[in-house]
mmCIF file of C-alpha atoms in Angstrom:
data_model
loop_
_atom_site.group_PDB
_atom_site.id
_atom_site.type_symbol
_atom_site.label_atom_id
_atom_site.label_comp_id
_atom_site.label_asym_id
_atom_site.label_seq_id
_atom_site.Cartn_x
_atom_site.Cartn_y
_atom_site.Cartn_z
ATOM 1 C CA ILE A 1 10.158 17.438 -20.656
ATOM 2 C CA THR A 2 6.559 16.415 -21.364
ATOM 3 C CA VAL A 3 6.270 15.290 -17.751
ATOM 4 C CA ASP A 4 7.656 18.627 -16.557
ATOM 5 C CA GLN A 5 5.308 20.573 -18.821
ATOM 6 C CA SER A 6 2.295 18.676 -17.495
ATOM 7 C CA ALA A 7 3.385 19.314 -13.902
ATOM 8 C CA LEU A 8 3.777 23.056 -14.483
ATOM 9 C CA LEU A 9 0.494 23.343 -16.369
ATOM 10 C CA ALA A 10 -1.198 21.599 -13.445
ATOM 11 C CA LEU A 11 0.320 24.201 -11.124
ATOM 12 C CA LYS A 12 -0.916 26.947 -13.463
ATOM 13 C CA SER A 13 -4.432 25.496 -13.322
ATOM 14 C CA HIS A 14 -4.332 25.843 -9.514
ATOM 15 C CA ILE A 15 -3.594 29.574 -9.770
ATOM 16 C CA ALA A 16 -6.841 31.433 -9.090
ATOM 17 C CA HIS A 17 -5.411 34.944 -9.468
ATOM 18 C CA ASP A 18 -2.500 36.096 -11.616
ATOM 19 C CA PRO A 19 -2.866 39.897 -11.595
ATOM 20 C CA HIS A 20 0.211 40.578 -13.712
ATOM 21 C CA ASN A 21 -0.561 37.766 -16.187
ATOM 22 C CA PHE A 22 2.900 36.295 -15.696
ATOM 23 C CA LEU A 23 1.773 32.702 -16.154
ATOM 24 C CA THR A 24 -1.396 33.383 -18.134
ATOM 25 C CA THR A 25 0.478 34.806 -21.107
ATOM 26 C CA ASN A 26 3.893 33.211 -20.770
ATOM 27 C CA TRP A 27 3.302 29.600 -19.804
ATOM 28 C CA SER A 28 2.108 28.433 -23.205
ATOM 29 C CA THR A 29 2.422 25.059 -24.922
ATOM 30 C CA SER A 30 3.538 26.904 -28.055
ATOM 31 C CA THR A 31 6.929 27.585 -26.453
ATOM 32 C CA SER A 32 9.485 25.445 -24.665
ATOM 33 C CA VAL A 33 9.073 24.969 -20.917
ATOM 34 C CA CYS A 34 12.677 26.080 -20.534
ATOM 35 C CA SER A 35 11.765 29.554 -21.839
ATOM 36 C CA TRP A 36 8.837 30.043 -19.436
ATOM 37 C CA ILE A 37 9.122 32.794 -16.860
ATOM 38 C CA GLY A 38 10.570 31.571 -13.579
ATOM 39 C CA VAL A 39 11.720 28.246 -15.043
ATOM 40 C CA THR A 40 15.332 27.066 -15.302
ATOM 41 C CA CYS A 41 16.333 23.859 -17.053
ATOM 42 C CA GLY A 42 19.490 21.817 -16.790
ATOM 43 C CA SER A 43 21.897 21.959 -19.720
ATOM 44 C CA LYS A 44 22.328 18.197 -19.902
ATOM 45 C CA HIS A 45 18.842 16.677 -19.728
ATOM 46 C CA TYR A 46 16.784 19.851 -20.296
ATOM 47 C CA ARG A 47 14.686 18.974 -17.264
ATOM 48 C CA VAL A 48 13.342 21.662 -14.923
ATOM 49 C CA THR A 49 15.881 22.187 -12.140
ATOM 50 C CA ALA A 50 14.649 25.460 -10.624
ATOM 51 C CA LEU A 51 11.319 27.235 -10.274
ATOM 52 C CA ASN A 52 11.180 30.825 -9.024
ATOM 53 C CA LEU A 53 7.718 32.379 -8.787
ATOM 54 C CA SER A 54 8.536 34.692 -5.897
ATOM 55 C CA SER A 55 6.812 38.069 -5.466
ATOM 56 C CA MET A 56 4.368 37.624 -8.362
ATOM 57 C CA ASP A 57 1.208 38.285 -6.312
ATOM 58 C CA LEU A 58 -0.129 34.856 -7.218
ATOM 59 C CA THR A 59 -3.083 33.315 -5.389
ATOM 60 C CA GLY A 60 -3.729 29.589 -5.461
ATOM 61 C CA THR A 61 -2.829 26.175 -4.117
ATOM 62 C CA ILE A 62 0.020 23.767 -4.793
ATOM 63 C CA SER A 63 -0.770 20.989 -7.272
ATOM 64 C CA SER A 64 0.232 17.479 -6.211
ATOM 65 C CA LEU A 65 1.691 17.000 -9.723
ATOM 66 C CA LEU A 66 4.480 19.403 -8.790
ATOM 67 C CA GLY A 67 6.075 16.336 -7.242
ATOM 68 C CA ASN A 68 6.692 15.025 -10.772
ATOM 69 C CA LEU A 69 9.454 17.599 -11.322
ATOM 70 C CA SER A 70 11.989 14.969 -10.318
ATOM 71 C CA PHE A 71 15.042 17.083 -11.235
ATOM 72 C CA LEU A 72 13.880 20.102 -9.234
ATOM 73 C CA ALA A 73 16.483 21.327 -6.745
ATOM 74 C CA TRP A 74 15.343 24.931 -6.218
ATOM 75 C CA LEU A 75 11.757 25.985 -5.450
ATOM 76 C CA ASP A 76 10.984 29.568 -4.477
ATOM 77 C CA ILE A 77 7.391 30.815 -4.256
ATOM 78 C CA HIS A 78 7.788 33.252 -1.369
ATOM 79 C CA GLN A 79 5.824 36.493 -1.117
ATOM 80 C CA ASN A 80 2.605 35.331 -2.762
ATOM 81 C CA SER A 81 -0.820 34.234 -1.516
ATOM 82 C CA PHE A 82 -0.594 30.466 -1.835
ATOM 83 C CA HIS A 83 -2.805 28.711 0.699
ATOM 84 C CA GLY A 84 -4.047 25.298 1.745
ATOM 85 C CA SER A 85 -1.862 22.393 2.787
ATOM 86 C CA LEU A 86 1.305 21.020 1.206
ATOM 87 C CA PRO A 87 0.766 17.842 -0.858
ATOM 88 C CA ILE A 88 2.669 14.745 0.223
ATOM 89 C CA GLU A 89 3.714 14.165 -3.398
ATOM 90 C CA LEU A 90 6.395 16.799 -2.862
ATOM 91 C CA THR A 91 8.377 14.041 -1.148
ATOM 92 C CA ASN A 92 9.367 12.903 -4.650
ATOM 93 C CA LEU A 93 11.596 15.968 -4.971
ATOM 94 C CA ARG A 94 14.629 14.195 -3.535
ATOM 95 C CA ARG A 95 17.123 16.561 -5.195
ATOM 96 C CA MET A 96 15.743 19.573 -3.330
ATOM 97 C CA LYS A 97 18.379 21.923 -1.898
ATOM 98 C CA TYR A 98 16.526 25.239 -1.625
ATOM 99 C CA LEU A 99 12.891 25.511 -0.558
ATOM 100 C CA ASP A 100 11.223 28.865 0.125
ATOM 101 C CA PHE A 101 7.490 28.917 0.932
ATOM 102 C CA GLY A 102 7.806 32.040 3.082
ATOM 103 C CA ASN A 103 5.219 34.815 3.352
ATOM 104 C CA ASN A 104 2.215 32.931 2.021
ATOM 105 C CA SER A 105 -0.921 31.613 3.722
ATOM 106 C CA PHE A 106 -0.223 27.895 4.079
ATOM 107 C CA ASN A 107 -1.987 26.265 6.998
ATOM 108 C CA GLY A 108 -2.007 22.989 8.894
ATOM 109 C CA GLU A 109 0.920 21.342 10.626
ATOM 110 C CA ILE A 110 4.456 21.139 9.302
ATOM 111 C CA PRO A 111 4.588 17.682 7.705
ATOM 112 C CA SER A 112 7.090 15.157 9.041
ATOM 113 C CA TRP A 113 7.962 14.258 5.442
ATOM 114 C CA PHE A 114 10.103 17.390 5.184
ATOM 115 C CA GLY A 115 12.696 15.080 6.694
ATOM 116 C CA CYS A 116 12.878 13.260 3.333
ATOM 117 C CA PHE A 117 14.791 16.141 1.733
ATOM 118 C CA THR A 118 18.220 14.849 2.730
ATOM 119 C CA LYS A 119 20.032 17.299 0.417
ATOM 120 C CA LEU A 120 18.169 20.329 1.709
ATOM 121 C CA GLN A 121 20.369 23.295 2.612
ATOM 122 C CA ARG A 122 17.848 26.120 3.069
ATOM 123 C CA LEU A 123 14.257 25.922 4.289
ATOM 124 C CA TYR A 124 11.993 28.952 4.638
ATOM 125 C CA LEU A 125 8.444 28.524 5.956
ATOM 126 C CA ASP A 126 8.216 31.882 7.708
ATOM 127 C CA GLY A 127 5.162 34.115 7.656
ATOM 128 C CA ASN A 128 2.463 31.488 7.137
ATOM 129 C CA HIS A 129 -0.333 30.057 9.311
ATOM 130 C CA LEU A 130 1.368 26.801 10.229
ATOM 131 C CA LYS A 131 0.506 25.382 13.639
ATOM 132 C CA GLY A 132 0.887 22.332 15.843
ATOM 133 C CA HIS A 133 4.034 20.681 17.140
ATOM 134 C CA LEU A 134 7.208 20.157 15.170
ATOM 135 C CA PRO A 135 7.557 16.396 14.507
ATOM 136 C CA SER A 136 10.182 15.004 16.874
ATOM 137 C CA ARG A 137 12.292 13.275 14.189
ATOM 138 C CA ILE A 138 11.832 15.762 11.339
ATOM 139 C CA PHE A 139 15.459 16.956 11.356
ATOM 140 C CA ASP A 140 17.134 13.574 11.840
ATOM 141 C CA ASN A 141 18.359 13.320 8.239
ATOM 142 C CA LEU A 142 18.786 17.000 7.380
ATOM 143 C CA SER A 143 22.509 17.091 8.086
ATOM 144 C CA LYS A 144 23.198 19.558 5.249
ATOM 145 C CA LEU A 145 20.709 22.178 6.464
ATOM 146 C CA GLN A 146 22.296 25.642 6.773
ATOM 147 C CA ILE A 147 19.268 27.938 7.098
ATOM 148 C CA LEU A 148 16.011 27.163 8.913
ATOM 149 C CA ASN A 149 13.433 29.930 9.123
ATOM 150 C CA LEU A 150 10.074 29.070 10.731
ATOM 151 C CA GLU A 151 9.396 32.469 12.273
ATOM 152 C CA SER A 152 5.986 34.144 12.489
ATOM 153 C CA ASN A 153 3.774 31.069 12.488
ATOM 154 C CA GLN A 154 1.688 29.463 15.241
ATOM 155 C CA ILE A 155 3.969 26.530 16.044
ATOM 156 C CA SER A 156 3.590 25.165 19.582
ATOM 157 C CA GLY A 157 5.163 22.497 21.748
ATOM 158 C CA LYS A 158 8.834 21.951 22.441
ATOM 159 C CA ILE A 159 11.817 22.473 20.170
ATOM 160 C CA PRO A 160 12.666 18.921 19.032
ATOM 161 C CA ASN A 161 16.153 17.712 19.910
ATOM 162 C CA SER A 162 16.574 16.467 16.336
ATOM 163 C CA ILE A 163 17.162 20.083 15.285
ATOM 164 C CA PHE A 164 20.462 19.997 17.145
ATOM 165 C CA LYS A 165 21.713 17.311 14.743
ATOM 166 C CA CYS A 166 21.859 19.923 11.976
ATOM 167 C CA LYS A 167 25.443 20.875 12.708
ATOM 168 C CA GLU A 168 25.800 22.921 9.497
ATOM 169 C CA LEU A 169 23.159 25.447 10.615
ATOM 170 C CA ARG A 170 24.191 29.077 10.189
ATOM 171 C CA ILE A 171 20.779 30.674 10.667
ATOM 172 C CA LEU A 172 18.066 29.399 13.019
ATOM 173 C CA SER A 173 14.926 31.482 13.409
ATOM 174 C CA LEU A 174 11.938 30.243 15.396
ATOM 175 C CA TYR A 175 10.944 33.787 16.347
ATOM 176 C CA ASN A 176 7.302 34.720 17.035
ATOM 177 C CA ASN A 177 5.669 31.338 17.598
ATOM 178 C CA SER A 178 4.192 29.628 20.659
ATOM 179 C CA LEU A 179 7.063 27.301 21.496
ATOM 180 C CA GLU A 180 7.470 26.216 25.108
ATOM 181 C CA GLY A 181 9.792 24.214 27.318
ATOM 182 C CA SER A 182 13.462 24.702 27.995
ATOM 183 C CA LEU A 183 16.400 24.984 25.632
ATOM 184 C CA SER A 184 18.444 21.789 25.520
ATOM 185 C CA LEU A 185 22.188 21.810 26.176
ATOM 186 C CA GLU A 186 22.460 20.032 22.824
ATOM 187 C CA ILE A 187 22.178 23.443 21.199
ATOM 188 C CA GLY A 188 25.925 23.436 21.761
ATOM 189 C CA ASN A 189 26.183 21.168 18.688
ATOM 190 C CA LEU A 190 25.264 24.152 16.499
ATOM 191 C CA SER A 191 28.688 25.733 16.807
ATOM 192 C CA MET A 192 28.518 27.306 13.313
ATOM 193 C CA LEU A 193 25.497 29.479 14.128
ATOM 194 C CA ARG A 194 25.684 33.117 13.046
ATOM 195 C CA TYR A 195 22.085 34.125 13.726
ATOM 196 C CA LEU A 196 19.921 32.716 16.519
ATOM 197 C CA PHE A 197 16.402 34.102 16.838
ATOM 198 C CA LEU A 198 14.169 32.457 19.446
ATOM 199 C CA GLY A 199 12.416 35.582 20.707
ATOM 200 C CA ASP A 200 8.678 36.038 21.288
ATOM 201 C CA ASN A 201 7.840 32.490 22.402
ATOM 202 C CA ASN A 202 7.061 30.883 25.755
ATOM 203 C CA LEU A 203 10.437 29.286 26.391
ATOM 204 C CA ILE A 204 11.598 28.842 29.992
ATOM 205 C CA GLY A 205 14.627 27.747 31.989
ATOM 206 C CA GLU A 206 18.220 28.803 32.160
ATOM 207 C CA ILE A 207 20.032 30.055 29.093
ATOM 208 C CA PRO A 208 22.524 27.286 28.155
ATOM 209 C CA SER A 209 26.020 28.546 28.840
ATOM 210 C CA VAL A 210 27.305 26.825 25.681
ATOM 211 C CA ILE A 211 25.770 29.647 23.619
ATOM 212 C CA GLY A 212 28.615 31.805 24.850
ATOM 213 C CA ASN A 213 31.069 29.566 22.991
ATOM 214 C CA PHE A 214 29.596 30.251 19.533
ATOM 215 C CA ILE A 215 32.445 32.281 18.082
ATOM 216 C CA SER A 216 30.641 32.827 14.757
ATOM 217 C CA LEU A 217 27.474 34.213 16.373
ATOM 218 C CA THR A 218 26.787 37.832 15.361
ATOM 219 C CA ASP A 219 23.047 38.232 16.077
ATOM 220 C CA ILE A 220 20.981 36.718 18.891
ATOM 221 C CA ASP A 221 17.411 37.351 20.079
ATOM 222 C CA LEU A 222 16.094 35.470 23.117
ATOM 223 C CA GLY A 223 13.740 38.238 24.257
ATOM 224 C CA LEU A 224 10.059 37.959 25.191
ATOM 225 C CA ASN A 225 10.527 34.530 26.775
ATOM 226 C CA TYR A 226 10.922 33.409 30.385
ATOM 227 C CA PHE A 227 14.623 32.611 30.423
ATOM 228 C CA THR A 228 16.810 32.980 33.474
ATOM 229 C CA GLY A 229 20.558 33.165 33.924
ATOM 230 C CA LYS A 230 23.079 34.948 31.749
ATOM 231 C CA ILE A 231 25.274 34.472 28.701
ATOM 232 C CA SER A 232 28.782 33.251 29.534
ATOM 233 C CA SER A 233 31.623 35.681 30.079
ATOM 234 C CA LEU A 234 33.328 34.743 26.779
ATOM 235 C CA PHE A 235 30.336 35.886 24.757
ATOM 236 C CA SER A 236 30.039 39.036 26.874
ATOM 237 C CA PHE A 237 33.722 39.805 26.318
ATOM 238 C CA LEU A 238 33.404 39.363 22.550
ATOM 239 C CA LEU A 239 30.295 41.544 22.498
ATOM 240 C CA LEU A 240 32.115 44.249 24.454
ATOM 241 C CA LEU A 241 35.080 43.998 22.091
ATOM 242 C CA LEU A 242 32.865 44.366 19.026
ATOM 243 C CA CYS A 243 31.149 47.390 20.528
ATOM 244 C CA SER A 244 34.536 48.948 21.308
ATOM 245 C CA LEU A 245 35.705 48.418 17.722
ATOM 246 C CA PHE A 246 32.454 49.933 16.430
ATOM 247 C CA TYR A 247 32.977 53.140 18.377
ATOM 248 C CA LEU A 248 36.656 53.509 17.483
#
């Protein structure tokens, strides 16, 4: 727990603005880490397993010592003003299942080491200033990934084929980036998709007909691209059926 306390105090020291004094007054060495706001500890080892600092209006950077929270499985800091790059020491968080860095001001490229989180189920990086290409092999070992949200960044290049190895994906949002190239037929591997948002990019080519076979798909946005072709008749029939039921 001393290691965890040091890691969290290092994070606190990187906070330049805490307008509501959430951490300033609450994260004190006079009380147990497990009672600090936003902190959850495991009942067995009393190590920090979850950290939720979402929507606290915090401004700062991410301390490299955060990677010392070796039992951390849930990290949510969305809706703040964190900036800078993400330290490579976060690769030590091998238990990570839920990671939400959305709606901050992180910049630079998406690191290839995100592929180290083999237990990761949900990844949110939306609403930042991330740019560059997605590393080609980044999704190779993320077989448990269910939600991937990278929308509203400045990501360019092609959609890597490794993303189509994530067969557990339910939600895939790459909306509002600068992605280019065509959509691989391997997207057919993502048969569990419910939401597919690829709109507002520079994607080209024919819409893969396999998308029409996604029986779980309820929401799709391919607009503001340069696609050609049409969705298969099966998808069109299901869409028509749903609309008919809605109006009944």
